[in-house]
Tab-separated table of C-alpha atoms in Angstrom:
chain	number	residue	atom	x	y	z
A	1	GLN	CA	0.000	0.000	0.000
A	2	VAL	CA	1.503	3.285	-1.105
A	3	ARG	CA	1.456	5.988	1.537
A	4	LEU	CA	1.973	9.688	1.025
A	5	LYS	CA	3.310	11.815	3.855
A	6	GLN	CA	3.388	15.584	3.583
A	7	SER	CA	5.807	17.967	5.252
A	8	GLY	CA	6.368	21.693	5.239
A	9	PRO	CA	5.585	24.879	7.154
A	10	GLY	CA	2.058	25.704	8.171
A	11	LEU	CA	2.602	29.454	8.179
A	12	VAL	CA	3.916	31.558	5.319
A	13	LYS	CA	4.204	35.338	5.123
A	14	PRO	CA	2.470	37.263	2.331
A	15	SER	CA	4.559	37.678	-0.833
A	16	GLN	CA	6.806	34.774	0.168
A	17	THR	CA	6.990	31.253	-1.277
A	18	LEU	CA	4.982	28.299	-0.041
A	19	SER	CA	6.963	25.044	-0.167
A	20	LEU	CA	5.615	21.584	0.599
A	21	THR	CA	7.047	18.106	0.112
A	22	CYS	CA	5.301	14.759	-0.265
A	23	THR	CA	7.259	11.598	0.558
A	24	VAL	CA	6.123	8.347	-1.033
A	25	SER	CA	6.569	5.085	0.852
A	26	GLY	CA	5.624	1.601	-0.218
A	27	GLY	CA	6.078	2.688	-3.817
A	28	SER	CA	8.170	4.906	-6.030
A	29	VAL	CA	7.709	8.252	-7.739
A	30	SER	CA	9.390	6.561	-10.704
A	31	SER	CA	6.565	4.039	-11.126
A	32	THR	CA	5.656	3.782	-14.799
A	33	GLY	CA	2.611	5.751	-15.821
A	34	TYR	CA	2.084	7.546	-12.538
A	35	TYR	CA	1.329	11.218	-12.052
A	36	TRP	CA	1.896	13.041	-8.767
A	37	SER	CA	-0.548	15.817	-7.959
A	38	TRP	CA	-1.082	18.744	-5.658
A	39	ILE	CA	-4.629	19.749	-4.790
A	40	ARG	CA	-5.846	22.372	-2.340
A	41	GLN	CA	-9.014	23.067	-0.405
A	42	LEU	CA	-9.798	26.648	0.494
A	43	PRO	CA	-11.378	27.151	3.937
A	44	GLY	CA	-14.949	25.890	3.927
A	45	LYS	CA	-14.796	25.519	0.179
A	46	GLY	CA	-14.264	22.906	-2.472
A	47	LEU	CA	-11.208	21.345	-4.000
A	48	GLU	CA	-8.916	22.920	-6.588
A	49	TRP	CA	-6.414	20.994	-8.698
A	50	ILE	CA	-3.066	22.797	-8.659
A	51	GLY	CA	-1.071	20.608	-11.018
A	52	TYR	CA	0.839	17.367	-11.433
A	53	ILE	CA	4.129	15.936	-12.522
A	54	TYR	CA	4.532	12.829	-14.640
A	55	TYR	CA	6.976	10.168	-13.438
A	56	LEU	CA	9.284	11.166	-16.301
A	57	GLY	CA	9.295	14.775	-15.139
A	58	ALA	CA	6.822	16.597	-17.392
A	59	THR	CA	4.690	19.098	-15.495
A	60	TYR	CA	1.148	20.346	-16.021
A	61	TYR	CA	-0.487	23.163	-14.098
A	62	ASN	CA	-3.888	24.697	-13.526
A	63	PRO	CA	-3.943	27.707	-15.891
A	64	SER	CA	-5.184	29.943	-13.078
A	65	LEU	CA	-2.065	29.226	-10.981
A	66	LYS	CA	0.469	28.406	-13.669
A	67	SER	CA	2.506	31.599	-13.373
A	68	ARG	CA	3.215	30.947	-9.677
A	69	VAL	CA	3.493	27.155	-9.411
A	70	THR	CA	6.389	24.735	-9.733
A	71	ILE	CA	6.115	21.013	-9.051
A	72	SER	CA	9.289	18.985	-8.982
A	73	LEU	CA	10.363	15.375	-8.510
A	74	ASP	CA	13.236	13.936	-6.440
A	75	THR	CA	13.544	10.324	-7.501
A	76	SER	CA	16.473	9.640	-5.171
A	77	ARG	CA	14.289	10.396	-2.177
A	78	ASP	CA	10.932	9.305	-3.628
A	79	GLN	CA	9.580	12.779	-3.067
A	80	PHE	CA	7.746	15.410	-5.038
A	81	SER	CA	7.393	19.038	-4.082
A	82	LEU	CA	5.215	22.105	-4.556
A	83	ARG	CA	6.386	25.682	-4.714
A	84	LEU	CA	3.854	28.507	-4.896
A	85	THR	CA	5.335	31.984	-5.151
A	86	SER	CA	4.018	35.409	-4.184
A	87	VAL	CA	1.383	34.036	-1.858
A	88	THR	CA	-1.489	36.086	-0.470
A	89	ALA	CA	-4.206	35.405	2.086
A	90	ALA	CA	-6.239	33.900	-0.749
A	91	ASP	CA	-3.761	31.014	-0.854
A	92	THR	CA	-4.625	29.980	2.702
A	93	ALA	CA	-5.868	26.410	2.317
A	94	VAL	CA	-5.348	22.778	3.158
A	95	TYR	CA	-2.899	21.425	0.604
A	96	TYR	CA	-2.968	17.750	-0.374
A	97	CYS	CA	-0.598	15.651	-2.394
A	98	ALA	CA	-2.081	12.761	-4.337
A	99	GLU	CA	-1.099	9.789	-6.453
A	100	SER	CA	-2.654	9.265	-9.841
A	101	ARG	CA	-2.385	6.023	-11.765
A	102	GLY	CA	-2.729	6.862	-15.414
A	103	GLY	CA	-3.486	10.510	-14.833
A	104	TYR	CA	-7.285	10.710	-14.713
A	105	LEU	CA	-8.061	10.007	-11.080
A	106	PHE	CA	-6.603	10.740	-7.663
A	107	ASP	CA	-6.534	7.395	-5.923
A	108	ASN	CA	-4.320	7.956	-2.936
A	109	TRP	CA	-3.978	11.139	-0.890
A	110	GLY	CA	-1.623	12.565	1.669
A	111	GLN	CA	-2.860	13.644	5.077
A	112	GLY	CA	-3.190	17.311	4.133
A	113	THR	CA	-1.315	20.368	5.391
A	114	LEU	CA	-3.051	23.530	6.515
A	115	VAL	CA	-1.044	26.469	5.241
A	116	ILE	CA	-1.969	29.882	6.572
A	117	VAL	CA	-0.690	32.974	4.807
A	118	SER	CA	-0.317	35.708	7.374
A	119	SER	CA	2.234	38.197	8.593
B	1	GLN	CA	-12.443	26.977	-15.948
B	2	SER	CA	-15.560	27.057	-13.750
B	3	ALA	CA	-16.218	24.511	-11.041
B	4	LEU	CA	-18.679	21.742	-11.819
B	5	THR	CA	-22.088	22.374	-10.258
B	6	GLN	CA	-23.342	20.114	-7.482
B	7	PRO	CA	-26.322	20.586	-5.146
B	8	PRO	CA	-25.129	21.894	-1.758
B	9	SER	CA	-26.901	19.160	0.148
B	10	ALA	CA	-28.706	15.851	-0.132
B	11	ALA	CA	-30.292	13.641	2.492
B	12	GLY	CA	-31.847	10.255	2.988
B	13	SER	CA	-32.851	7.839	5.706
B	14	PRO	CA	-30.853	4.707	6.438
B	15	GLY	CA	-31.495	2.106	3.778
B	16	GLN	CA	-32.719	4.639	1.237
B	17	SER	CA	-30.887	5.893	-1.841
B	18	VAL	CA	-29.536	9.317	-2.590
B	19	THR	CA	-28.314	10.607	-5.950
B	20	ILE	CA	-25.958	13.548	-6.380
B	21	SER	CA	-25.655	15.357	-9.694
B	22	CYS	CA	-22.550	16.980	-11.137
B	23	THR	CA	-23.150	19.325	-14.048
B	24	GLY	CA	-20.367	20.511	-16.296
B	25	THR	CA	-20.087	21.461	-19.935
B	26	SER	CA	-19.401	19.884	-23.289
B	27	SER	CA	-15.711	20.663	-22.677
B	28	ASP	CA	-15.352	18.531	-19.586
B	29	VAL	CA	-18.025	16.133	-18.294
B	30	GLY	CA	-19.731	15.905	-21.670
B	31	ARG	CA	-16.541	15.316	-23.595
B	32	PHE	CA	-14.568	12.847	-21.503
B	33	ASN	CA	-15.405	9.659	-19.611
B	34	TYR	CA	-12.975	10.681	-16.894
B	35	VAL	CA	-15.361	11.617	-14.134
B	36	SER	CA	-14.402	10.586	-10.614
B	37	TRP	CA	-16.072	10.971	-7.233
B	38	TYR	CA	-14.512	11.553	-3.812
B	39	GLN	CA	-15.883	11.142	-0.301
B	40	GLN	CA	-14.541	13.416	2.424
B	41	HIS	CA	-15.278	13.075	6.106
B	42	PRO	CA	-14.638	16.117	8.334
B	43	GLY	CA	-10.954	16.739	8.895
B	44	LYS	CA	-9.932	13.894	6.611
B	45	ALA	CA	-8.433	13.630	3.161
B	46	PRO	CA	-10.772	12.827	0.265
B	47	LYS	CA	-11.167	9.181	-0.733
B	48	LEU	CA	-11.706	7.947	-4.276
B	49	MET	CA	-15.103	6.244	-4.613
B	50	ILE	CA	-15.744	6.115	-8.373
B	51	TYR	CA	-13.502	6.679	-11.393
B	52	GLU	CA	-14.025	6.724	-15.153
B	53	VAL	CA	-17.712	7.504	-14.605
B	54	ASN	CA	-18.774	4.152	-13.152
B	55	ARG	CA	-15.796	2.087	-12.018
B	56	ARG	CA	-15.271	1.286	-8.359
B	57	PRO	CA	-11.825	0.946	-6.794
B	58	SER	CA	-11.144	-2.181	-4.827
B	59	GLY	CA	-12.670	-1.939	-1.363
B	60	VAL	CA	-15.451	0.510	-2.210
B	61	PRO	CA	-18.883	-1.023	-1.497
B	62	ASP	CA	-21.089	-1.736	-4.492
B	63	ARG	CA	-23.688	0.518	-2.872
B	64	PHE	CA	-21.828	3.305	-4.642
B	65	SER	CA	-22.453	3.666	-8.364
B	66	GLY	CA	-21.842	6.285	-11.008
B	67	SER	CA	-23.346	7.253	-14.331
B	68	LYS	CA	-23.280	10.020	-16.910
B	69	SER	CA	-25.702	11.528	-19.369
B	70	GLY	CA	-24.628	14.408	-21.555
B	71	ASN	CA	-22.961	17.091	-19.461
B	72	THR	CA	-24.183	15.692	-16.147
B	73	ALA	CA	-22.654	12.917	-14.088
B	74	SER	CA	-24.320	11.328	-11.084
B	75	LEU	CA	-23.320	9.399	-7.993
B	76	THR	CA	-25.889	7.153	-6.349
B	77	VAL	CA	-25.511	5.771	-2.870
B	78	SER	CA	-27.922	2.918	-2.273
B	79	GLY	CA	-28.779	1.413	1.080
B	80	LEU	CA	-27.564	4.507	2.932
B	81	GLN	CA	-25.567	3.872	6.062
B	82	ALA	CA	-24.540	6.236	8.838
B	83	GLU	CA	-20.915	6.174	7.693
B	84	ASP	CA	-21.935	7.508	4.279
B	85	GLU	CA	-22.604	10.903	5.855
B	86	ALA	CA	-19.856	13.050	4.351
B	87	ASP	CA	-19.053	15.611	1.684
B	88	TYR	CA	-18.863	14.323	-1.878
B	89	TYR	CA	-16.969	15.950	-4.737
B	90	CYS	CA	-16.983	15.120	-8.411
B	91	ASN	CA	-14.026	15.742	-10.687
B	92	SER	CA	-13.684	15.749	-14.443
B	93	TYR	CA	-10.797	15.868	-16.847
B	94	ALA	CA	-11.160	19.081	-18.844
B	95	GLY	CA	-8.636	18.461	-21.583
B	96	SER	CA	-5.128	19.839	-22.069
B	97	ASN	CA	-3.968	18.220	-18.838
B	98	ASN	CA	-6.397	20.191	-16.711
B	99	PHE	CA	-8.949	19.063	-14.142
B	100	VAL	CA	-11.977	20.652	-12.537
B	101	PHE	CA	-13.701	19.697	-9.295
B	102	GLY	CA	-17.327	20.074	-8.336
B	103	THR	CA	-18.636	22.487	-5.729
B	104	GLY	CA	-19.314	19.650	-3.299
B	105	THR	CA	-22.436	18.087	-1.770
B	106	LYS	CA	-23.016	17.417	1.897
B	107	VAL	CA	-24.880	14.138	2.339
B	108	THR	CA	-26.837	13.775	5.551
B	109	VAL	CA	-28.185	10.463	6.804
B	110	LEU	CA	-31.399	11.306	8.612
């Protein structure tokens, strides 16, 4: 059973960069055909897909966030990471990492990280 | 890309059925058979319940079923149980490596 464990700060100052990491255990970020996603949930609201990275390294982002988002892969550590630049209070959310077999579903999720943007 | 439209709430008594709709457009739900559904209990991560419109992952009870007609997908929960009380979100592939989620539906077991 693949498990995803998230890490990273829960408080980020406005205009700074949000950085989160997802560590995969029981599997590998190099597994053929897998995509590794970041998804967020604004307070009391629904889910928003941020983007994903293919196991070979290609990245795809939500057009509404594309200019501020970078998702990267560290195959040596079986990790993938999210960077979101120039954050504002509107980026306050619970951030989830997720595994996607084949790219069209999110079948395994991390525990979630509440990130608050505040000075 | 606008969120898919779901009713804010749905309810049913134990043993009854409840159906949740998820309305998109001809660019997402209507175009692709890549609709998935997620169950989320308070304070927990979402859990995949249905993928590719009507396929169930291993371990998901067959009380959960999905369907699609035109631009609207649906999730039906039959034989409602107390543990089915949760928020449910649909998701659709929207082309060009982009995804859109639904607005979410709170299911209450009366």
